[in-house]
Amino acid sequence: MDIALEKSAAAPALDLLGATGDEYPWPIDPARLIAWTMSEPTHARALTLKAEGIAGAGWTGGEAEAAAALIPPATLTALALDLETYGNAWARIVRDRVGRVLGLVRLPAWAVRRRRAGGIQTRIWDGLKETVEVYAEEEVVWLRATSQLPGWYATPAWAAAAGVIELLDAITRYNTRFFEHNAVPDHIVTATGAQLSDAQKEAIKHFFQTEFKGLENARKTLFVALSEGQTLDVKAVAQANDGKFIELYKVAREVLPAAHGVPPRLLGIATPGALGGLSEAREQMHMFETFTLAPRRRLMQEALAPVLAAAGIRDARLHAPDLTPPGADIAALPQLVAAGIMTPAEARGWIDLEKSATAKKLDRARLIAELLDAMGG
C-alpha cells in the first residue's frame, strides 16, 4: 500500500479515502494516519507507549494463563496500538467445528472497511494482488475508541494535533533540504553584458543541481570562463528566520504530550521549570495511568469480555503496569515482616547489599537489614 503525506482538509473528497462503492469511507484515510505516524517520532513514540501501557503487561487473575492462551499479550498489544493509532481495532474470532472459541486473530485496522450491507471487509495488497475477505459482524470483535465525532468509525483524539504533526514534519524536511544544499539556501544567478553561451549556462546549472549539494561537496569552487564584457552575479536567497525553525520545532512538539495524554518525560521532553525529581515522575505516572491507560484498558476489557465468557473464562482481566516507585518495595519490608506477611529470611533475600554497594542506596539497605534483625530475624 502506497503511503503519502497529504495536507489535511475539513471535508476530504471521497476518492482520497480508499473506499469502494459498497464500503463506508473513513473520516481520515488510514494511509494518512500512518503517514503522520511515520513523519513524527514523538507522535509515534506516544502511540507505542500507550499501547504497551494498556496491554503490554498481559492478563492477571485466577484464569490469566487460560486467557493468555486464548488472546496472547502480543495480540493484545497489537490491538491496543491499532486502537490508539486509528481509533478502531478489529479481531476475528476463531472457532472450531463445533463453535468453541479458540482465540482471536487481529485484523489490521488500516485494511478494514465497514460494508454498507453489513459486516466488515479487509483488503490487503501484497505487492502482486489484492486479497479481499468479508466477515459477518458476529465473527468480529470491534474495539472503538470514545470519539466526539459521529460517523461510521471512531476518530482518534490525537487527530486534533494533525496540523502540529504536519508542521513538525515540514520543519524537519525544510531543514534537511537546507543541509542537503551544504547549509546554503537557494541562489539567484544573474548575468550581465554579453549573453552566456549554452555551454556556460549548462555548466552553471549542473554545478548548482549536482556538485553543490551535500556535505561531501562542501567548499567546491565554480569556474566559468566569461567573454569580455560579461559578468556573473550569484546572490543567496536567505530568510532571517531560517535558523529559528528549531525553536518553533521545540514549541510545537510540546503540544503532542497533551494531545496523547502522555507525561512529557516519557517522550524525552523536559518541561521548563520542572524539578524532574522522583515525586514529579511518580505523580505524572499516576495521572497517566488514571486518565489515559485505565480508561482504554476498561474499554478493551469490556470488548473482549464476551469472547472470554464464550470460552468459559471469567476470572481474567488486563494487568495494569506496576507503578511502584524505585525503592518503595524495599522500604516497606519492615512493615511486611511486622505484619507477618513475609518472614525475615524472605525479606533479607530482597535486600542485595552487594548490588547496592555501588549505589547511594547502600546505607538505606543496611538500615533496613538492621531493622529486620531487630525484629528477631
PDB file of C-alpha atoms in Angstrom, residues 114-318:
ATOM      1  CA  ARG A 114     -17.219  -1.400   7.113  1.00  0.00           C
ATOM      2  CA  ARG A 115     -19.616  -2.663   4.452  1.00  0.00           C
ATOM      3  CA  ARG A 116     -22.845  -0.873   3.671  1.00  0.00           C
ATOM      4  CA  ALA A 117     -24.559  -4.262   3.525  1.00  0.00           C
ATOM      5  CA  GLY A 118     -23.283  -5.155   6.994  1.00  0.00           C
ATOM      6  CA  GLY A 119     -20.166  -6.748   8.411  1.00  0.00           C
ATOM      7  CA  ILE A 120     -16.629  -5.731   7.534  1.00  0.00           C
ATOM      8  CA  GLN A 121     -14.274  -6.230   4.634  1.00  0.00           C
ATOM      9  CA  THR A 122     -10.485  -6.385   4.618  1.00  0.00           C
ATOM     10  CA  ARG A 123      -8.421  -5.518   1.556  1.00  0.00           C
ATOM     11  CA  ILE A 124      -4.713  -6.296   1.722  1.00  0.00           C
ATOM     12  CA  TRP A 125      -2.290  -5.655  -1.126  1.00  0.00           C
ATOM     13  CA  ASP A 126       0.747  -7.954  -1.036  1.00  0.00           C
ATOM     14  CA  GLY A 127       2.560  -6.266  -3.914  1.00  0.00           C
ATOM     15  CA  LEU A 128       1.117  -8.560  -6.570  1.00  0.00           C
ATOM     16  CA  LYS A 129      -2.589  -8.789  -5.931  1.00  0.00           C
ATOM     17  CA  GLU A 130      -5.276  -7.613  -3.552  1.00  0.00           C
ATOM     18  CA  THR A 131      -6.789 -10.157  -1.177  1.00  0.00           C
ATOM     19  CA  VAL A 132     -10.356  -9.396  -0.107  1.00  0.00           C
ATOM     20  CA  GLU A 133     -12.066 -11.064   2.842  1.00  0.00           C
ATOM     21  CA  VAL A 134     -15.596 -10.444   4.151  1.00  0.00           C
ATOM     22  CA  TYR A 135     -16.655 -11.173   7.736  1.00  0.00           C
ATOM     23  CA  ALA A 136     -20.067 -11.106   9.376  1.00  0.00           C
ATOM     24  CA  GLU A 137     -20.496  -8.885  12.431  1.00  0.00           C
ATOM     25  CA  GLU A 138     -20.744 -11.871  14.799  1.00  0.00           C
ATOM     26  CA  GLU A 139     -17.363 -13.111  13.575  1.00  0.00           C
ATOM     27  CA  VAL A 140     -15.534  -9.948  14.592  1.00  0.00           C
ATOM     28  CA  VAL A 141     -14.735  -8.032  17.762  1.00  0.00           C
ATOM     29  CA  TRP A 142     -14.708  -4.274  17.169  1.00  0.00           C
ATOM     30  CA  LEU A 143     -12.889  -2.028  19.626  1.00  0.00           C
ATOM     31  CA  ARG A 144     -13.968   1.566  19.116  1.00  0.00           C
ATOM     32  CA  ALA A 145     -12.389   4.475  20.997  1.00  0.00           C
ATOM     33  CA  THR A 146     -14.559   7.136  22.558  1.00  0.00           C
ATOM     34  CA  SER A 147     -14.957   9.889  19.989  1.00  0.00           C
ATOM     35  CA  GLN A 148     -16.670  13.275  19.930  1.00  0.00           C
ATOM     36  CA  LEU A 149     -17.321  12.974  16.196  1.00  0.00           C
ATOM     37  CA  PRO A 150     -20.225  10.908  14.855  1.00  0.00           C
ATOM     38  CA  GLY A 151     -19.606   8.586  11.955  1.00  0.00           C
ATOM     39  CA  TRP A 152     -19.080   5.056  10.751  1.00  0.00           C
ATOM     40  CA  TYR A 153     -15.722   4.863  12.532  1.00  0.00           C
ATOM     41  CA  ALA A 154     -14.207   6.432  15.635  1.00  0.00           C
ATOM     42  CA  THR A 155     -11.652   9.198  15.190  1.00  0.00           C
ATOM     43  CA  PRO A 156      -8.532   9.127  17.408  1.00  0.00           C
ATOM     44  CA  ALA A 157      -8.386  12.036  19.841  1.00  0.00           C
ATOM     45  CA  TRP A 158      -4.833  12.908  18.821  1.00  0.00           C
ATOM     46  CA  ALA A 159      -6.081  13.772  15.299  1.00  0.00           C
ATOM     47  CA  ALA A 160      -6.778  17.254  16.659  1.00  0.00           C
ATOM     48  CA  ALA A 161      -2.985  17.716  16.618  1.00  0.00           C
ATOM     49  CA  ALA A 162      -2.639  16.667  12.973  1.00  0.00           C
ATOM     50  CA  GLY A 163      -1.724  20.205  11.955  1.00  0.00           C
ATOM     51  CA  VAL A 164       1.077  20.272  14.533  1.00  0.00           C
ATOM     52  CA  ILE A 165       2.406  16.934  13.267  1.00  0.00           C
ATOM     53  CA  GLU A 166       2.429  18.263   9.710  1.00  0.00           C
ATOM     54  CA  LEU A 167       4.169  21.421  10.904  1.00  0.00           C
ATOM     55  CA  LEU A 168       6.879  19.382  12.638  1.00  0.00           C
ATOM     56  CA  ASP A 169       7.342  17.270   9.527  1.00  0.00           C
ATOM     57  CA  ALA A 170       7.568  20.391   7.341  1.00  0.00           C
ATOM     58  CA  ILE A 171      10.192  21.918   9.651  1.00  0.00           C
ATOM     59  CA  THR A 172      12.217  18.714   9.560  1.00  0.00           C
ATOM     60  CA  ARG A 173      12.066  18.418   5.780  1.00  0.00           C
ATOM     61  CA  TYR A 174      12.874  22.096   5.322  1.00  0.00           C
ATOM     62  CA  ASN A 175      15.993  21.875   7.458  1.00  0.00           C
ATOM     63  CA  THR A 176      17.004  18.588   5.845  1.00  0.00           C
ATOM     64  CA  ARG A 177      16.844  20.229   2.450  1.00  0.00           C
ATOM     65  CA  PHE A 178      18.755  23.200   3.869  1.00  0.00           C
ATOM     66  CA  PHE A 179      21.684  20.975   4.855  1.00  0.00           C
ATOM     67  CA  GLU A 180      21.485  18.884   1.700  1.00  0.00           C
ATOM     68  CA  HIS A 181      22.415  22.096  -0.074  1.00  0.00           C
ATOM     69  CA  ASN A 182      25.568  22.437   2.012  1.00  0.00           C
ATOM     70  CA  ALA A 183      23.702  24.577   4.575  1.00  0.00           C
ATOM     71  CA  VAL A 184      23.274  27.299   1.925  1.00  0.00           C
ATOM     72  CA  PRO A 185      19.793  28.353   0.710  1.00  0.00           C
ATOM     73  CA  ASP A 186      18.855  28.605  -2.945  1.00  0.00           C
ATOM     74  CA  HIS A 187      20.643  31.147  -5.112  1.00  0.00           C
ATOM     75  CA  ILE A 188      19.813  33.505  -7.932  1.00  0.00           C
ATOM     76  CA  VAL A 189      22.397  33.692 -10.714  1.00  0.00           C
ATOM     77  CA  THR A 190      22.261  36.771 -12.930  1.00  0.00           C
ATOM     78  CA  ALA A 191      24.411  37.509 -15.963  1.00  0.00           C
ATOM     79  CA  THR A 192      25.030  40.926 -17.481  1.00  0.00           C
ATOM     80  CA  GLY A 193      26.833  42.014 -20.591  1.00  0.00           C
ATOM     81  CA  ALA A 194      27.087  39.609 -23.492  1.00  0.00           C
ATOM     82  CA  GLN A 195      24.723  36.653 -23.475  1.00  0.00           C
ATOM     83  CA  LEU A 196      26.013  33.418 -21.915  1.00  0.00           C
ATOM     84  CA  SER A 197      26.518  30.504 -24.211  1.00  0.00           C
ATOM     85  CA  ASP A 198      24.507  27.328 -23.835  1.00  0.00           C
ATOM     86  CA  ALA A 199      27.616  25.529 -22.557  1.00  0.00           C
ATOM     87  CA  GLN A 200      28.164  28.184 -19.868  1.00  0.00           C
ATOM     88  CA  LYS A 201      24.512  28.042 -18.792  1.00  0.00           C
ATOM     89  CA  GLU A 202      24.602  24.250 -18.606  1.00  0.00           C
ATOM     90  CA  ALA A 203      27.820  24.278 -16.555  1.00  0.00           C
ATOM     91  CA  ILE A 204      26.337  26.700 -14.013  1.00  0.00           C
ATOM     92  CA  LYS A 205      23.069  24.784 -13.850  1.00  0.00           C
ATOM     93  CA  HIS A 206      24.860  21.450 -13.436  1.00  0.00           C
ATOM     94  CA  PHE A 207      27.014  22.812 -10.609  1.00  0.00           C
ATOM     95  CA  PHE A 208      24.113  24.046  -8.507  1.00  0.00           C
ATOM     96  CA  GLN A 209      21.985  20.962  -9.159  1.00  0.00           C
ATOM     97  CA  THR A 210      24.602  18.287  -8.511  1.00  0.00           C
ATOM     98  CA  GLU A 211      28.025  19.462  -7.406  1.00  0.00           C
ATOM     99  CA  PHE A 212      26.739  21.983  -4.855  1.00  0.00           C
ATOM    100  CA  LYS A 213      24.602  19.509  -2.889  1.00  0.00           C
ATOM    101  CA  GLY A 214      25.563  17.550   0.194  1.00  0.00           C
ATOM    102  CA  LEU A 215      28.238  17.886   2.850  1.00  0.00           C
ATOM    103  CA  GLU A 216      30.691  15.891   0.757  1.00  0.00           C
ATOM    104  CA  ASN A 217      30.654  18.708  -1.798  1.00  0.00           C
ATOM    105  CA  ALA A 218      31.404  21.455   0.692  1.00  0.00           C
ATOM    106  CA  ARG A 219      33.824  24.254  -0.312  1.00  0.00           C
ATOM    107  CA  LYS A 220      33.807  23.498  -4.013  1.00  0.00           C
ATOM    108  CA  THR A 221      34.501  26.315  -6.446  1.00  0.00           C
ATOM    109  CA  LEU A 222      32.662  27.067  -9.657  1.00  0.00           C
ATOM    110  CA  PHE A 223      34.880  28.340 -12.502  1.00  0.00           C
ATOM    111  CA  VAL A 224      33.175  29.873 -15.510  1.00  0.00           C
ATOM    112  CA  ALA A 225      35.163  31.374 -18.381  1.00  0.00           C
ATOM    113  CA  LEU A 226      33.472  34.629 -19.377  1.00  0.00           C
ATOM    114  CA  SER A 227      33.954  36.678 -22.513  1.00  0.00           C
ATOM    115  CA  GLU A 228      34.954  40.316 -22.341  1.00  0.00           C
ATOM    116  CA  GLY A 229      32.120  42.445 -21.001  1.00  0.00           C
ATOM    117  CA  GLN A 230      30.331  39.528 -19.301  1.00  0.00           C
ATOM    118  CA  THR A 231      29.718  39.499 -15.561  1.00  0.00           C
ATOM    119  CA  LEU A 232      28.149  36.860 -13.340  1.00  0.00           C
ATOM    120  CA  ASP A 233      26.397  37.679 -10.067  1.00  0.00           C
ATOM    121  CA  VAL A 234      25.385  34.963  -7.572  1.00  0.00           C
ATOM    122  CA  LYS A 235      23.027  36.053  -4.805  1.00  0.00           C
ATOM    123  CA  ALA A 236      21.778  33.902  -1.954  1.00  0.00           C
ATOM    124  CA  VAL A 237      18.059  33.981  -1.265  1.00  0.00           C
ATOM    125  CA  ALA A 238      18.004  33.787   2.536  1.00  0.00           C
ATOM    126  CA  GLN A 239      15.437  34.445   5.223  1.00  0.00           C
ATOM    127  CA  ALA A 240      16.415  35.958   8.524  1.00  0.00           C
ATOM    128  CA  ASN A 241      14.481  33.333  10.474  1.00  0.00           C
ATOM    129  CA  ASP A 242      15.946  30.222   8.822  1.00  0.00           C
ATOM    130  CA  GLY A 243      17.829  29.274  11.965  1.00  0.00           C
ATOM    131  CA  LYS A 244      14.820  29.844  14.235  1.00  0.00           C
ATOM    132  CA  PHE A 245      12.870  26.862  12.968  1.00  0.00           C
ATOM    133  CA  ILE A 246      14.446  24.663  15.638  1.00  0.00           C
ATOM    134  CA  GLU A 247      12.810  26.818  18.316  1.00  0.00           C
ATOM    135  CA  LEU A 248       9.460  26.539  16.577  1.00  0.00           C
ATOM    136  CA  TYR A 249      10.009  22.783  16.406  1.00  0.00           C
ATOM    137  CA  LYS A 250      10.547  22.557  20.164  1.00  0.00           C
ATOM    138  CA  VAL A 251       7.446  24.602  20.936  1.00  0.00           C
ATOM    139  CA  ALA A 252       5.240  22.639  18.521  1.00  0.00           C
ATOM    140  CA  ARG A 253       6.480  19.300  19.833  1.00  0.00           C
ATOM    141  CA  GLU A 254       5.302  20.180  23.339  1.00  0.00           C
ATOM    142  CA  VAL A 255       1.710  20.063  22.085  1.00  0.00           C
ATOM    143  CA  LEU A 256       1.885  16.307  21.434  1.00  0.00           C
ATOM    144  CA  PRO A 257       2.035  15.139  25.093  1.00  0.00           C
ATOM    145  CA  ALA A 258      -1.228  16.981  25.733  1.00  0.00           C
ATOM    146  CA  ALA A 259      -2.817  15.523  22.606  1.00  0.00           C
ATOM    147  CA  HIS A 260      -1.883  11.993  23.687  1.00  0.00           C
ATOM    148  CA  GLY A 261      -2.210  12.329  27.442  1.00  0.00           C
ATOM    149  CA  VAL A 262       1.353  11.045  27.901  1.00  0.00           C
ATOM    150  CA  PRO A 263       3.752  12.532  30.502  1.00  0.00           C
ATOM    151  CA  PRO A 264       6.321  14.674  28.661  1.00  0.00           C
ATOM    152  CA  ARG A 265       9.277  12.985  30.357  1.00  0.00           C
ATOM    153  CA  LEU A 266       8.261   9.614  28.932  1.00  0.00           C
ATOM    154  CA  LEU A 267       8.612  11.196  25.497  1.00  0.00           C
ATOM    155  CA  GLY A 268      12.004  12.734  26.268  1.00  0.00           C
ATOM    156  CA  ILE A 269      10.614  16.241  26.686  1.00  0.00           C
ATOM    157  CA  ALA A 270      11.862  18.191  29.718  1.00  0.00           C
ATOM    158  CA  THR A 271       9.310  20.785  30.788  1.00  0.00           C
ATOM    159  CA  PRO A 272      10.931  24.158  31.600  1.00  0.00           C
ATOM    160  CA  GLY A 273      10.791  24.889  35.331  1.00  0.00           C
ATOM    161  CA  ALA A 274      10.014  21.302  36.322  1.00  0.00           C
ATOM    162  CA  LEU A 275      12.138  19.815  39.071  1.00  0.00           C
ATOM    163  CA  GLY A 276      12.330  16.402  37.480  1.00  0.00           C
ATOM    164  CA  GLY A 277      12.571  14.550  40.791  1.00  0.00           C
ATOM    165  CA  LEU A 278      11.088  11.211  41.784  1.00  0.00           C
ATOM    166  CA  SER A 279       7.974  12.850  43.219  1.00  0.00           C
ATOM    167  CA  GLU A 280       7.192  14.583  39.914  1.00  0.00           C
ATOM    168  CA  ALA A 281       7.728  11.396  37.925  1.00  0.00           C
ATOM    169  CA  ARG A 282       5.517   9.442  40.313  1.00  0.00           C
ATOM    170  CA  GLU A 283       2.697  11.973  40.012  1.00  0.00           C
ATOM    171  CA  GLN A 284       2.962  12.037  36.211  1.00  0.00           C
ATOM    172  CA  MET A 285       2.800   8.241  36.026  1.00  0.00           C
ATOM    173  CA  HIS A 286      -0.195   8.188  38.379  1.00  0.00           C
ATOM    174  CA  MET A 287      -2.090  10.653  36.152  1.00  0.00           C
ATOM    175  CA  PHE A 288      -1.022   8.733  33.035  1.00  0.00           C
ATOM    176  CA  GLU A 289      -2.466   5.525  34.467  1.00  0.00           C
ATOM    177  CA  THR A 290      -5.635   7.097  35.871  1.00  0.00           C
ATOM    178  CA  PHE A 291      -6.719   9.279  32.973  1.00  0.00           C
ATOM    179  CA  THR A 292      -5.122   7.678  29.900  1.00  0.00           C
ATOM    180  CA  LEU A 293      -4.300   3.997  30.335  1.00  0.00           C
ATOM    181  CA  ALA A 294      -7.026   2.767  32.704  1.00  0.00           C
ATOM    182  CA  PRO A 295      -9.971   4.038  30.596  1.00  0.00           C
ATOM    183  CA  ARG A 296      -8.554   2.386  27.477  1.00  0.00           C
ATOM    184  CA  ARG A 297      -7.925  -0.818  29.411  1.00  0.00           C
ATOM    185  CA  ARG A 298     -11.542  -0.841  30.577  1.00  0.00           C
ATOM    186  CA  LEU A 299     -12.707  -0.319  27.000  1.00  0.00           C
ATOM    187  CA  MET A 300     -10.647  -3.273  25.797  1.00  0.00           C
ATOM    188  CA  GLN A 301     -11.765  -5.395  28.746  1.00  0.00           C
ATOM    189  CA  GLU A 302     -15.434  -4.766  28.008  1.00  0.00           C
ATOM    190  CA  ALA A 303     -15.000  -5.501  24.288  1.00  0.00           C
ATOM    191  CA  LEU A 304     -13.134  -8.754  24.949  1.00  0.00           C
ATOM    192  CA  ALA A 305     -15.325  -9.927  27.856  1.00  0.00           C
ATOM    193  CA  PRO A 306     -17.894 -11.739  25.644  1.00  0.00           C
ATOM    194  CA  VAL A 307     -15.127 -13.688  23.910  1.00  0.00           C
ATOM    195  CA  LEU A 308     -13.601 -14.712  27.227  1.00  0.00           C
ATOM    196  CA  ALA A 309     -17.007 -15.682  28.592  1.00  0.00           C
ATOM    197  CA  ALA A 310     -17.755 -17.774  25.494  1.00  0.00           C
ATOM    198  CA  ALA A 311     -14.518 -19.638  26.187  1.00  0.00           C
ATOM    199  CA  GLY A 312     -15.524 -20.185  29.825  1.00  0.00           C
ATOM    200  CA  ILE A 313     -13.021 -17.681  31.213  1.00  0.00           C
ATOM    201  CA  ARG A 314     -14.483 -15.347  33.833  1.00  0.00           C
ATOM    202  CA  ASP A 315     -11.602 -14.556  36.195  1.00  0.00           C
ATOM    203  CA  ALA A 316      -9.166 -12.704  33.959  1.00  0.00           C
ATOM    204  CA  ARG A 317      -8.532  -9.021  33.434  1.00  0.00           C
ATOM    205  CA  LEU A 318      -5.927  -6.865  31.778  1.00  0.00           C
TER     206      LEU A 318
END
